[in-house]
Amino acid sequence: MRIDIISVVPQLLESPFSHSILKRAEAKNLLHVNLINLRDYSINKHGQVDDYQFGGGAGMVMMCEPLANAIDDLTQKNGKYDEIIYMTPDGLCFNQKAANRLSLKENLLIICGHYKGIDERIRQQYVTMEISIGDYVLSGGELAAAVVVDAVGRLIPGVLNDETSALFDSFQDNLLAPPVYTRPADFRGGKVPDVLLQGNPKNVDEWRHEQSLQRTKQRRPDLLEGEL
Ligand code: ADE
């Protein structure tokens, strides 16, 4: 999978993709993340990519031309994108289902907004999907893009060492994950449940499923709506 990310502060995204699972995904040639500095497409030698908003009001708006030129150029070089995603708090709320769906794509472009956001006409003319990572406002779309790339990247087959492990993540089947334990078996009086120490796979599976259900009922009953 190829993911291109357009940003005015691409440096913000260098670290998240240079470590751990996503670094391994790059090394295995399963995922390529490319950072594009929008200023490379600015309209003048001052590197301008934003301007005052029509109608007045505080805050700058990211201009059409640099974004359109960047998207056109990238599309010409890399082929048509499966989705052109704009990170914005007024987008659709990101969840595991969306991550699963995006992990099946080959070629994604993500636009990170800054300031007041991007000119509406870019949303109308280019953007195919708008994603929010939650009901709060970040100072830019970069950290939100990093969240999406992480959640999607780890679902690409072969990225995780133990291929089955993503299957048991929270949300994968609308259930939260069960509790997990490692050594020691007794930590300051806190005991690991016997069923896990005994290690009978069928009993362990049943126990984990039961714990997942209980935890979901307690913490996120909304996930079970329509499921029971
Ligand atoms: N940009 C600013 N806030 C955001 C959010 N909550 N989700 C996605 N992009 C954003």
JSON list of C-alpha atoms and ligand atoms in Angstrom, two decimals:
[
{"chain": "A", "resi": 1, "resn": "MET", "atom": "CA", "xyz": [0.00, 0.00, 0.00]},
{"chain": "A", "resi": 2, "resn": "ARG", "atom": "CA", "xyz": [1.11, 3.49, -0.74]},
{"chain": "A", "resi": 3, "resn": "ILE", "atom": "CA", "xyz": [0.01, 6.43, 1.44]},
{"chain": "A", "resi": 4, "resn": "ASP", "atom": "CA", "xyz": [0.94, 9.97, 0.43]},
{"chain": "A", "resi": 5, "resn": "ILE", "atom": "CA", "xyz": [0.39, 12.69, 2.99]},
{"chain": "A", "resi": 6, "resn": "ILE", "atom": "CA", "xyz": [0.22, 16.40, 2.16]},
{"chain": "A", "resi": 7, "resn": "SER", "atom": "CA", "xyz": [1.10, 18.70, 5.03]},
{"chain": "A", "resi": 8, "resn": "VAL", "atom": "CA", "xyz": [2.51, 22.13, 5.81]},
{"chain": "A", "resi": 9, "resn": "VAL", "atom": "CA", "xyz": [4.50, 20.60, 8.69]},
{"chain": "A", "resi": 10, "resn": "PRO", "atom": "CA", "xyz": [5.59, 17.19, 7.40]},
{"chain": "A", "resi": 11, "resn": "GLN", "atom": "CA", "xyz": [8.27, 17.09, 10.12]},
{"chain": "A", "resi": 12, "resn": "LEU", "atom": "CA", "xyz": [5.47, 16.34, 12.57]},
{"chain": "A", "resi": 13, "resn": "LEU", "atom": "CA", "xyz": [4.97, 13.01, 10.82]},
{"chain": "A", "resi": 14, "resn": "GLU", "atom": "CA", "xyz": [8.56, 11.85, 10.49]},
{"chain": "A", "resi": 15, "resn": "SER", "atom": "CA", "xyz": [8.80, 10.15, 13.86]},
{"chain": "A", "resi": 16, "resn": "PRO", "atom": "CA", "xyz": [5.53, 8.17, 13.98]},
{"chain": "A", "resi": 17, "resn": "PHE", "atom": "CA", "xyz": [6.44, 6.22, 10.85]},
{"chain": "A", "resi": 18, "resn": "SER", "atom": "CA", "xyz": [10.08, 5.58, 11.68]},
{"chain": "A", "resi": 19, "resn": "HIS", "atom": "CA", "xyz": [9.56, 3.18, 14.54]},
{"chain": "A", "resi": 20, "resn": "SER", "atom": "CA", "xyz": [8.12, -0.14, 15.51]},
{"chain": "A", "resi": 21, "resn": "ILE", "atom": "CA", "xyz": [5.39, -1.75, 13.43]},
{"chain": "A", "resi": 22, "resn": "LEU", "atom": "CA", "xyz": [5.14, 0.87, 10.70]},
{"chain": "A", "resi": 23, "resn": "LYS", "atom": "CA", "xyz": [8.89, 0.89, 10.23]},
{"chain": "A", "resi": 24, "resn": "ARG", "atom": "CA", "xyz": [8.78, -2.88, 9.83]},
{"chain": "A", "resi": 25, "resn": "ALA", "atom": "CA", "xyz": [5.95, -2.52, 7.31]},
{"chain": "A", "resi": 26, "resn": "GLU", "atom": "CA", "xyz": [8.14, -0.18, 5.24]},
{"chain": "A", "resi": 27, "resn": "ALA", "atom": "CA", "xyz": [11.12, -2.54, 5.53]},
{"chain": "A", "resi": 28, "resn": "LYS", "atom": "CA", "xyz": [8.98, -5.44, 4.32]},
{"chain": "A", "resi": 29, "resn": "ASN", "atom": "CA", "xyz": [7.77, -3.34, 1.38]},
{"chain": "A", "resi": 30, "resn": "LEU", "atom": "CA", "xyz": [4.16, -3.67, 2.52]},
{"chain": "A", "resi": 31, "resn": "LEU", "atom": "CA", "xyz": [3.58, 0.01, 3.20]},
{"chain": "A", "resi": 32, "resn": "HIS", "atom": "CA", "xyz": [5.17, 3.14, 1.78]},
{"chain": "A", "resi": 33, "resn": "VAL", "atom": "CA", "xyz": [4.37, 6.44, 3.45]},
{"chain": "A", "resi": 34, "resn": "ASN", "atom": "CA", "xyz": [5.49, 9.54, 1.59]},
{"chain": "A", "resi": 35, "resn": "LEU", "atom": "CA", "xyz": [5.39, 12.99, 3.12]},
{"chain": "A", "resi": 36, "resn": "ILE", "atom": "CA", "xyz": [4.76, 15.91, 0.79]},
{"chain": "A", "resi": 37, "resn": "ASN", "atom": "CA", "xyz": [5.45, 19.46, 1.88]},
{"chain": "A", "resi": 38, "resn": "LEU", "atom": "CA", "xyz": [2.63, 21.64, 0.58]},
{"chain": "A", "resi": 39, "resn": "ARG", "atom": "CA", "xyz": [5.04, 24.58, 0.46]},
{"chain": "A", "resi": 40, "resn": "ASP", "atom": "CA", "xyz": [6.73, 22.88, -2.50]},
{"chain": "A", "resi": 41, "resn": "TYR", "atom": "CA", "xyz": [3.55, 23.85, -4.37]},
{"chain": "A", "resi": 42, "resn": "SER", "atom": "CA", "xyz": [3.18, 27.35, -2.96]},
{"chain": "A", "resi": 43, "resn": "ILE", "atom": "CA", "xyz": [1.97, 30.18, -5.19]},
{"chain": "A", "resi": 44, "resn": "ASN", "atom": "CA", "xyz": [5.00, 32.44, -4.68]},
{"chain": "A", "resi": 45, "resn": "LYS", "atom": "CA", "xyz": [8.58, 32.58, -3.50]},
{"chain": "A", "resi": 46, "resn": "HIS", "atom": "CA", "xyz": [7.47, 33.31, 0.07]},
{"chain": "A", "resi": 47, "resn": "GLY", "atom": "CA", "xyz": [6.08, 29.80, 0.34]},
{"chain": "A", "resi": 48, "resn": "GLN", "atom": "CA", "xyz": [2.53, 31.08, 0.70]},
{"chain": "A", "resi": 49, "resn": "VAL", "atom": "CA", "xyz": [-0.12, 28.35, 0.96]},
{"chain": "A", "resi": 50, "resn": "ASP", "atom": "CA", "xyz": [-2.84, 30.13, 2.95]},
{"chain": "A", "resi": 51, "resn": "ASP", "atom": "CA", "xyz": [-4.79, 33.37, 2.83]},
{"chain": "A", "resi": 52, "resn": "TYR", "atom": "CA", "xyz": [-7.44, 35.38, 4.69]},
{"chain": "A", "resi": 53, "resn": "GLN", "atom": "CA", "xyz": [-10.96, 34.06, 4.51]},
{"chain": "A", "resi": 54, "resn": "PHE", "atom": "CA", "xyz": [-13.60, 35.79, 2.42]},
{"chain": "A", "resi": 55, "resn": "GLY", "atom": "CA", "xyz": [-16.26, 37.34, 4.62]},
{"chain": "A", "resi": 56, "resn": "GLY", "atom": "CA", "xyz": [-13.76, 38.18, 7.33]},
{"chain": "A", "resi": 57, "resn": "GLY", "atom": "CA", "xyz": [-13.02, 36.46, 10.58]},
{"chain": "A", "resi": 58, "resn": "ALA", "atom": "CA", "xyz": [-9.96, 35.20, 12.39]},
{"chain": "A", "resi": 59, "resn": "GLY", "atom": "CA", "xyz": [-7.82, 32.44, 10.95]},
{"chain": "A", "resi": 60, "resn": "MET", "atom": "CA", "xyz": [-6.26, 31.64, 7.62]},
{"chain": "A", "resi": 61, "resn": "VAL", "atom": "CA", "xyz": [-7.58, 29.22, 5.02]},
{"chain": "A", "resi": 62, "resn": "MET", "atom": "CA", "xyz": [-5.43, 26.85, 2.96]},
{"chain": "A", "resi": 63, "resn": "MET", "atom": "CA", "xyz": [-5.65, 28.02, -0.64]},
{"chain": "A", "resi": 64, "resn": "CYS", "atom": "CA", "xyz": [-6.98, 26.08, -3.63]},
{"chain": "A", "resi": 65, "resn": "GLU", "atom": "CA", "xyz": [-4.01, 26.42, -6.01]},
{"chain": "A", "resi": 66, "resn": "PRO", "atom": "CA", "xyz": [-1.23, 24.82, -3.94]},
{"chain": "A", "resi": 67, "resn": "LEU", "atom": "CA", "xyz": [-3.49, 21.93, -2.97]},
{"chain": "A", "resi": 68, "resn": "ALA", "atom": "CA", "xyz": [-4.86, 21.40, -6.47]},
{"chain": "A", "resi": 69, "resn": "ASN", "atom": "CA", "xyz": [-1.37, 21.59, -7.98]},
{"chain": "A", "resi": 70, "resn": "ALA", "atom": "CA", "xyz": [-0.04, 19.12, -5.42]},
{"chain": "A", "resi": 71, "resn": "ILE", "atom": "CA", "xyz": [-2.90, 16.65, -5.93]},
{"chain": "A", "resi": 72, "resn": "ASP", "atom": "CA", "xyz": [-2.70, 16.91, -9.75]},
{"chain": "A", "resi": 73, "resn": "ASP", "atom": "CA", "xyz": [1.06, 16.42, -9.72]},
{"chain": "A", "resi": 74, "resn": "LEU", "atom": "CA", "xyz": [0.92, 13.45, -7.34]},
{"chain": "A", "resi": 75, "resn": "THR", "atom": "CA", "xyz": [-1.93, 11.85, -9.29]},
{"chain": "A", "resi": 76, "resn": "GLN", "atom": "CA", "xyz": [0.06, 12.19, -12.50]},
{"chain": "A", "resi": 77, "resn": "LYS", "atom": "CA", "xyz": [3.13, 10.59, -10.90]},
{"chain": "A", "resi": 78, "resn": "ASN", "atom": "CA", "xyz": [1.45, 7.88, -8.86]},
{"chain": "A", "resi": 79, "resn": "GLY", "atom": "CA", "xyz": [-1.80, 7.12, -10.67]},
{"chain": "A", "resi": 80, "resn": "LYS", "atom": "CA", "xyz": [-5.36, 7.70, -9.52]},
{"chain": "A", "resi": 81, "resn": "TYR", "atom": "CA", "xyz": [-5.85, 7.47, -5.76]},
{"chain": "A", "resi": 82, "resn": "ASP", "atom": "CA", "xyz": [-8.34, 4.99, -4.33]},
{"chain": "A", "resi": 83, "resn": "GLU", "atom": "CA", "xyz": [-9.34, 7.67, -1.82]},
{"chain": "A", "resi": 84, "resn": "ILE", "atom": "CA", "xyz": [-8.37, 11.29, -1.28]},
{"chain": "A", "resi": 85, "resn": "ILE", "atom": "CA", "xyz": [-8.89, 11.77, 2.42]},
{"chain": "A", "resi": 86, "resn": "TYR", "atom": "CA", "xyz": [-9.18, 15.08, 4.24]},
{"chain": "A", "resi": 87, "resn": "MET", "atom": "CA", "xyz": [-8.54, 15.02, 7.99]},
{"chain": "A", "resi": 88, "resn": "THR", "atom": "CA", "xyz": [-11.09, 17.29, 9.65]},
{"chain": "A", "resi": 89, "resn": "PRO", "atom": "CA", "xyz": [-13.10, 17.42, 12.88]},
{"chain": "A", "resi": 90, "resn": "ASP", "atom": "CA", "xyz": [-16.32, 17.64, 10.83]},
{"chain": "A", "resi": 91, "resn": "GLY", "atom": "CA", "xyz": [-15.58, 14.40, 8.97]},
{"chain": "A", "resi": 92, "resn": "LEU", "atom": "CA", "xyz": [-16.95, 10.92, 9.64]},
{"chain": "A", "resi": 93, "resn": "CYS", "atom": "CA", "xyz": [-15.77, 9.54, 12.94]},
{"chain": "A", "resi": 94, "resn": "PHE", "atom": "CA", "xyz": [-12.96, 7.03, 12.38]},
{"chain": "A", "resi": 95, "resn": "ASN", "atom": "CA", "xyz": [-13.41, 3.52, 13.74]},
{"chain": "A", "resi": 96, "resn": "GLN", "atom": "CA", "xyz": [-12.14, -0.02, 13.27]},
{"chain": "A", "resi": 97, "resn": "LYS", "atom": "CA", "xyz": [-14.58, -0.70, 10.44]},
{"chain": "A", "resi": 98, "resn": "ALA", "atom": "CA", "xyz": [-13.20, 2.26, 8.48]},
{"chain": "A", "resi": 99, "resn": "ALA", "atom": "CA", "xyz": [-9.65, 1.08, 9.24]},
{"chain": "A", "resi": 100, "resn": "ASN", "atom": "CA", "xyz": [-10.50, -2.40, 7.92]},
{"chain": "A", "resi": 101, "resn": "ARG", "atom": "CA", "xyz": [-11.99, -0.94, 4.77]},
{"chain": "A", "resi": 102, "resn": "LEU", "atom": "CA", "xyz": [-9.03, 1.35, 4.11]},
{"chain": "A", "resi": 103, "resn": "SER", "atom": "CA", "xyz": [-6.54, -1.47, 4.70]},
{"chain": "A", "resi": 104, "resn": "LEU", "atom": "CA", "xyz": [-7.86, -3.11, 1.50]},
{"chain": "A", "resi": 105, "resn": "LYS", "atom": "CA", "xyz": [-6.89, -0.11, -0.65]},
{"chain": "A", "resi": 106, "resn": "GLU", "atom": "CA", "xyz": [-3.67, 0.28, -2.62]},
{"chain": "A", "resi": 107, "resn": "ASN", "atom": "CA", "xyz": [-3.16, 3.97, -3.02]},
{"chain": "A", "resi": 108, "resn": "LEU", "atom": "CA", "xyz": [-4.29, 6.65, -0.55]},
{"chain": "A", "resi": 109, "resn": "LEU", "atom": "CA", "xyz": [-3.74, 10.39, -0.39]},
{"chain": "A", "resi": 110, "resn": "ILE", "atom": "CA", "xyz": [-4.27, 12.17, 2.92]},
{"chain": "A", "resi": 111, "resn": "ILE", "atom": "CA", "xyz": [-4.56, 15.94, 3.21]},
{"chain": "A", "resi": 112, "resn": "CYS", "atom": "CA", "xyz": [-3.79, 17.46, 6.60]},
{"chain": "A", "resi": 113, "resn": "GLY", "atom": "CA", "xyz": [-5.63, 20.69, 7.29]},
{"chain": "A", "resi": 114, "resn": "HIS", "atom": "CA", "xyz": [-4.16, 23.57, 9.26]},
{"chain": "A", "resi": 115, "resn": "TYR", "atom": "CA", "xyz": [-5.33, 26.96, 10.42]},
{"chain": "A", "resi": 116, "resn": "LYS", "atom": "CA", "xyz": [-9.08, 27.28, 9.64]},
{"chain": "A", "resi": 117, "resn": "GLY", "atom": "CA", "xyz": [-8.94, 24.34, 7.23]},
{"chain": "A", "resi": 118, "resn": "ILE", "atom": "CA", "xyz": [-8.86, 24.02, 3.45]},
{"chain": "A", "resi": 119, "resn": "ASP", "atom": "CA", "xyz": [-10.89, 25.96, 0.87]},
{"chain": "A", "resi": 120, "resn": "GLU", "atom": "CA", "xyz": [-14.29, 24.29, 0.45]},
{"chain": "A", "resi": 121, "resn": "ARG", "atom": "CA", "xyz": [-13.80, 23.87, -3.31]},
{"chain": "A", "resi": 122, "resn": "ILE", "atom": "CA", "xyz": [-10.95, 21.40, -2.77]},
{"chain": "A", "resi": 123, "resn": "ARG", "atom": "CA", "xyz": [-13.32, 19.36, -0.64]},
{"chain": "A", "resi": 124, "resn": "GLN", "atom": "CA", "xyz": [-15.94, 19.50, -3.35]},
{"chain": "A", "resi": 125, "resn": "GLN", "atom": "CA", "xyz": [-13.68, 18.86, -6.32]},
{"chain": "A", "resi": 126, "resn": "TYR", "atom": "CA", "xyz": [-11.04, 16.44, -5.04]},
{"chain": "A", "resi": 127, "resn": "VAL", "atom": "CA", "xyz": [-11.75, 14.95, -1.63]},
{"chain": "A", "resi": 128, "resn": "THR", "atom": "CA", "xyz": [-13.53, 11.56, -1.62]},
{"chain": "A", "resi": 129, "resn": "MET", "atom": "CA", "xyz": [-13.57, 10.90, 2.12]},
{"chain": "A", "resi": 130, "resn": "GLU", "atom": "CA", "xyz": [-13.46, 13.11, 5.22]},
{"chain": "A", "resi": 131, "resn": "ILE", "atom": "CA", "xyz": [-12.25, 11.64, 8.49]},
{"chain": "A", "resi": 132, "resn": "SER", "atom": "CA", "xyz": [-12.37, 12.88, 12.07]},
{"chain": "A", "resi": 133, "resn": "ILE", "atom": "CA", "xyz": [-10.59, 10.96, 14.83]},
{"chain": "A", "resi": 134, "resn": "GLY", "atom": "CA", "xyz": [-12.88, 12.31, 17.54]},
{"chain": "A", "resi": 135, "resn": "ASP", "atom": "CA", "xyz": [-14.98, 15.17, 18.79]},
{"chain": "A", "resi": 136, "resn": "TYR", "atom": "CA", "xyz": [-12.18, 17.55, 19.67]},
{"chain": "A", "resi": 137, "resn": "VAL", "atom": "CA", "xyz": [-10.12, 19.98, 17.66]},
{"chain": "A", "resi": 138, "resn": "LEU", "atom": "CA", "xyz": [-6.42, 19.40, 17.03]},
{"chain": "A", "resi": 139, "resn": "SER", "atom": "CA", "xyz": [-4.15, 22.16, 15.81]},
{"chain": "A", "resi": 140, "resn": "GLY", "atom": "CA", "xyz": [-3.69, 20.32, 12.53]},
{"chain": "A", "resi": 141, "resn": "GLY", "atom": "CA", "xyz": [-4.56, 17.12, 10.75]},
{"chain": "A", "resi": 142, "resn": "GLU", "atom": "CA", "xyz": [-1.09, 15.57, 11.09]},
{"chain": "A", "resi": 143, "resn": "LEU", "atom": "CA", "xyz": [-1.56, 13.74, 14.37]},
{"chain": "A", "resi": 144, "resn": "ALA", "atom": "CA", "xyz": [-4.96, 12.56, 13.18]},
{"chain": "A", "resi": 145, "resn": "ALA", "atom": "CA", "xyz": [-3.37, 11.28, 9.95]},
{"chain": "A", "resi": 146, "resn": "ALA", "atom": "CA", "xyz": [-0.75, 9.43, 12.00]},
{"chain": "A", "resi": 147, "resn": "VAL", "atom": "CA", "xyz": [-3.56, 7.72, 13.95]},
{"chain": "A", "resi": 148, "resn": "VAL", "atom": "CA", "xyz": [-5.28, 6.63, 10.73]},
{"chain": "A", "resi": 149, "resn": "VAL", "atom": "CA", "xyz": [-2.07, 5.38, 9.11]},
{"chain": "A", "resi": 150, "resn": "ASP", "atom": "CA", "xyz": [-1.16, 3.42, 12.23]},
{"chain": "A", "resi": 151, "resn": "ALA", "atom": "CA", "xyz": [-4.60, 1.82, 12.55]},
{"chain": "A", "resi": 152, "resn": "VAL", "atom": "CA", "xyz": [-4.71, 0.97, 8.83]},
{"chain": "A", "resi": 153, "resn": "GLY", "atom": "CA", "xyz": [-1.06, -0.02, 8.42]},
{"chain": "A", "resi": 154, "resn": "ARG", "atom": "CA", "xyz": [-1.12, -2.70, 11.09]},
{"chain": "A", "resi": 155, "resn": "LEU", "atom": "CA", "xyz": [-4.05, -4.40, 9.35]},
{"chain": "A", "resi": 156, "resn": "ILE", "atom": "CA", "xyz": [-2.18, -4.95, 6.08]},
{"chain": "A", "resi": 157, "resn": "PRO", "atom": "CA", "xyz": [-1.57, -8.70, 5.84]},
{"chain": "A", "resi": 158, "resn": "GLY", "atom": "CA", "xyz": [1.99, -9.55, 6.85]},
{"chain": "A", "resi": 159, "resn": "VAL", "atom": "CA", "xyz": [2.62, -6.36, 8.84]},
{"chain": "A", "resi": 160, "resn": "LEU", "atom": "CA", "xyz": [2.00, -7.87, 12.26]},
{"chain": "A", "resi": 161, "resn": "ASN", "atom": "CA", "xyz": [4.28, -10.75, 13.20]},
{"chain": "A", "resi": 162, "resn": "ASP", "atom": "CA", "xyz": [1.50, -12.91, 14.51]},
{"chain": "A", "resi": 163, "resn": "GLU", "atom": "CA", "xyz": [-1.02, -12.59, 11.70]},
{"chain": "A", "resi": 164, "resn": "THR", "atom": "CA", "xyz": [-3.89, -13.57, 13.90]},
{"chain": "A", "resi": 165, "resn": "SER", "atom": "CA", "xyz": [-3.29, -10.97, 16.56]},
{"chain": "A", "resi": 166, "resn": "ALA", "atom": "CA", "xyz": [-5.25, -8.17, 14.89]},
{"chain": "A", "resi": 167, "resn": "LEU", "atom": "CA", "xyz": [-8.25, -10.49, 14.79]},
{"chain": "A", "resi": 168, "resn": "PHE", "atom": "CA", "xyz": [-8.47, -10.30, 18.56]},
{"chain": "A", "resi": 169, "resn": "ASP", "atom": "CA", "xyz": [-8.07, -6.55, 18.89]},
{"chain": "A", "resi": 170, "resn": "SER", "atom": "CA", "xyz": [-10.77, -4.55, 20.59]},
{"chain": "A", "resi": 171, "resn": "PHE", "atom": "CA", "xyz": [-13.57, -3.56, 18.13]},
{"chain": "A", "resi": 172, "resn": "GLN", "atom": "CA", "xyz": [-12.61, -6.17, 15.52]},
{"chain": "A", "resi": 173, "resn": "ASP", "atom": "CA", "xyz": [-15.89, -8.01, 16.27]},
{"chain": "A", "resi": 174, "resn": "ASN", "atom": "CA", "xyz": [-17.65, -5.14, 18.06]},
{"chain": "A", "resi": 175, "resn": "LEU", "atom": "CA", "xyz": [-16.25, -6.36, 21.39]},
{"chain": "A", "resi": 176, "resn": "LEU", "atom": "CA", "xyz": [-13.58, -4.84, 23.60]},
{"chain": "A", "resi": 177, "resn": "ALA", "atom": "CA", "xyz": [-10.50, -6.98, 24.14]},
{"chain": "A", "resi": 178, "resn": "PRO", "atom": "CA", "xyz": [-10.34, -9.19, 27.25]},
{"chain": "A", "resi": 179, "resn": "PRO", "atom": "CA", "xyz": [-7.80, -8.51, 30.03]},
{"chain": "A", "resi": 180, "resn": "VAL", "atom": "CA", "xyz": [-4.28, -9.86, 29.50]},
{"chain": "A", "resi": 181, "resn": "TYR", "atom": "CA", "xyz": [-1.63, -11.00, 31.99]},
{"chain": "A", "resi": 182, "resn": "THR", "atom": "CA", "xyz": [2.04, -11.92, 31.95]},
{"chain": "A", "resi": 183, "resn": "ARG", "atom": "CA", "xyz": [4.50, -13.08, 34.63]},
{"chain": "A", "resi": 184, "resn": "PRO", "atom": "CA", "xyz": [4.53, -13.10, 37.59]},
{"chain": "A", "resi": 185, "resn": "ALA", "atom": "CA", "xyz": [1.45, -15.20, 38.37]},
{"chain": "A", "resi": 186, "resn": "ASP", "atom": "CA", "xyz": [1.05, -13.28, 41.65]},
{"chain": "A", "resi": 187, "resn": "PHE", "atom": "CA", "xyz": [1.82, -9.55, 41.73]},
{"chain": "A", "resi": 188, "resn": "ARG", "atom": "CA", "xyz": [1.38, -8.04, 45.22]},
{"chain": "A", "resi": 189, "resn": "GLY", "atom": "CA", "xyz": [-1.50, -10.37, 45.85]},
{"chain": "A", "resi": 190, "resn": "GLY", "atom": "CA", "xyz": [-3.11, -9.77, 42.44]},
{"chain": "A", "resi": 191, "resn": "LYS", "atom": "CA", "xyz": [-3.57, -13.25, 40.96]},
{"chain": "A", "resi": 192, "resn": "VAL", "atom": "CA", "xyz": [-3.73, -14.34, 37.34]},
{"chain": "A", "resi": 193, "resn": "PRO", "atom": "CA", "xyz": [-7.04, -16.20, 36.76]},
{"chain": "A", "resi": 194, "resn": "ASP", "atom": "CA", "xyz": [-6.58, -19.98, 37.13]},
{"chain": "A", "resi": 195, "resn": "VAL", "atom": "CA", "xyz": [-8.07, -20.68, 33.70]},
{"chain": "A", "resi": 196, "resn": "LEU", "atom": "CA", "xyz": [-5.15, -18.88, 32.04]},
{"chain": "A", "resi": 197, "resn": "LEU", "atom": "CA", "xyz": [-2.56, -20.67, 34.17]},
{"chain": "A", "resi": 198, "resn": "GLN", "atom": "CA", "xyz": [-4.10, -24.04, 33.34]},
{"chain": "A", "resi": 199, "resn": "GLY", "atom": "CA", "xyz": [-3.89, -23.18, 29.64]},
{"chain": "A", "resi": 200, "resn": "ASN", "atom": "CA", "xyz": [-6.67, -25.42, 28.25]},
{"chain": "A", "resi": 201, "resn": "PRO", "atom": "CA", "xyz": [-7.22, -23.63, 24.88]},
{"chain": "A", "resi": 202, "resn": "LYS", "atom": "CA", "xyz": [-10.99, -24.20, 24.76]},
{"chain": "A", "resi": 203, "resn": "ASN", "atom": "CA", "xyz": [-11.49, -22.96, 28.30]},
{"chain": "A", "resi": 204, "resn": "VAL", "atom": "CA", "xyz": [-9.19, -20.01, 27.67]},
{"chain": "A", "resi": 205, "resn": "ASP", "atom": "CA", "xyz": [-11.16, -19.04, 24.53]},
{"chain": "A", "resi": 206, "resn": "GLU", "atom": "CA", "xyz": [-14.46, -19.26, 26.42]},
{"chain": "A", "resi": 207, "resn": "TRP", "atom": "CA", "xyz": [-13.12, -17.25, 29.33]},
{"chain": "A", "resi": 208, "resn": "ARG", "atom": "CA", "xyz": [-11.74, -14.55, 27.01]},
{"chain": "A", "resi": 209, "resn": "HIS", "atom": "CA", "xyz": [-15.00, -14.29, 25.09]},
{"chain": "A", "resi": 210, "resn": "GLU", "atom": "CA", "xyz": [-16.98, -14.02, 28.33]},
{"chain": "A", "resi": 211, "resn": "GLN", "atom": "CA", "xyz": [-14.61, -11.32, 29.65]},
{"chain": "A", "resi": 212, "resn": "SER", "atom": "CA", "xyz": [-14.87, -9.41, 26.36]},
{"chain": "A", "resi": 213, "resn": "LEU", "atom": "CA", "xyz": [-18.64, -9.49, 26.58]},
{"chain": "A", "resi": 214, "resn": "GLN", "atom": "CA", "xyz": [-18.73, -8.38, 30.21]},
{"chain": "A", "resi": 215, "resn": "ARG", "atom": "CA", "xyz": [-16.25, -5.57, 29.58]},
{"chain": "A", "resi": 216, "resn": "THR", "atom": "CA", "xyz": [-18.19, -4.37, 26.53]},
{"chain": "A", "resi": 217, "resn": "LYS", "atom": "CA", "xyz": [-21.50, -4.45, 28.42]},
{"chain": "A", "resi": 218, "resn": "GLN", "atom": "CA", "xyz": [-19.98, -2.42, 31.24]},
{"chain": "A", "resi": 219, "resn": "ARG", "atom": "CA", "xyz": [-17.94, 0.09, 29.29]},
{"chain": "A", "resi": 220, "resn": "ARG", "atom": "CA", "xyz": [-19.38, 0.32, 25.79]},
{"chain": "A", "resi": 221, "resn": "PRO", "atom": "CA", "xyz": [-22.92, -1.07, 25.69]},
{"chain": "A", "resi": 222, "resn": "ASP", "atom": "CA", "xyz": [-23.46, 0.97, 22.51]},
{"chain": "A", "resi": 223, "resn": "LEU", "atom": "CA", "xyz": [-21.18, -1.51, 20.66]},
{"chain": "A", "resi": 224, "resn": "LEU", "atom": "CA", "xyz": [-23.60, -4.33, 21.43]},
{"chain": "A", "resi": 225, "resn": "GLU", "atom": "CA", "xyz": [-26.73, -2.56, 20.21]},
{"chain": "A", "resi": 226, "resn": "GLY", "atom": "CA", "xyz": [-28.42, -4.69, 17.60]},
{"chain": "A", "resi": 227, "resn": "GLU", "atom": "CA", "xyz": [-25.92, -7.49, 18.22]},
{"chain": "A", "resi": 228, "resn": "LEU", "atom": "CA", "xyz": [-27.69, -9.37, 21.01]},
{"chain": "B", "resi": 1, "resn": "ADE", "atom": "N1", "xyz": [-7.98, 18.17, 12.48]},
{"chain": "B", "resi": 1, "resn": "ADE", "atom": "C1", "xyz": [-8.23, 18.88, 13.59]},
{"chain": "B", "resi": 1, "resn": "ADE", "atom": "N2", "xyz": [-8.94, 18.19, 14.47]},
{"chain": "B", "resi": 1, "resn": "ADE", "atom": "C2", "xyz": [-9.14, 16.97, 13.91]},
{"chain": "B", "resi": 1, "resn": "ADE", "atom": "C3", "xyz": [-9.84, 15.80, 14.32]},
{"chain": "B", "resi": 1, "resn": "ADE", "atom": "N3", "xyz": [-10.46, 15.73, 15.50]},
{"chain": "B", "resi": 1, "resn": "ADE", "atom": "N4", "xyz": [-9.86, 14.76, 13.49]},
{"chain": "B", "resi": 1, "resn": "ADE", "atom": "C4", "xyz": [-9.26, 14.83, 12.28]},
{"chain": "B", "resi": 1, "resn": "ADE", "atom": "N5", "xyz": [-8.60, 15.90, 11.84]},
{"chain": "B", "resi": 1, "resn": "ADE", "atom": "C5", "xyz": [-8.54, 16.96, 12.64]}
]
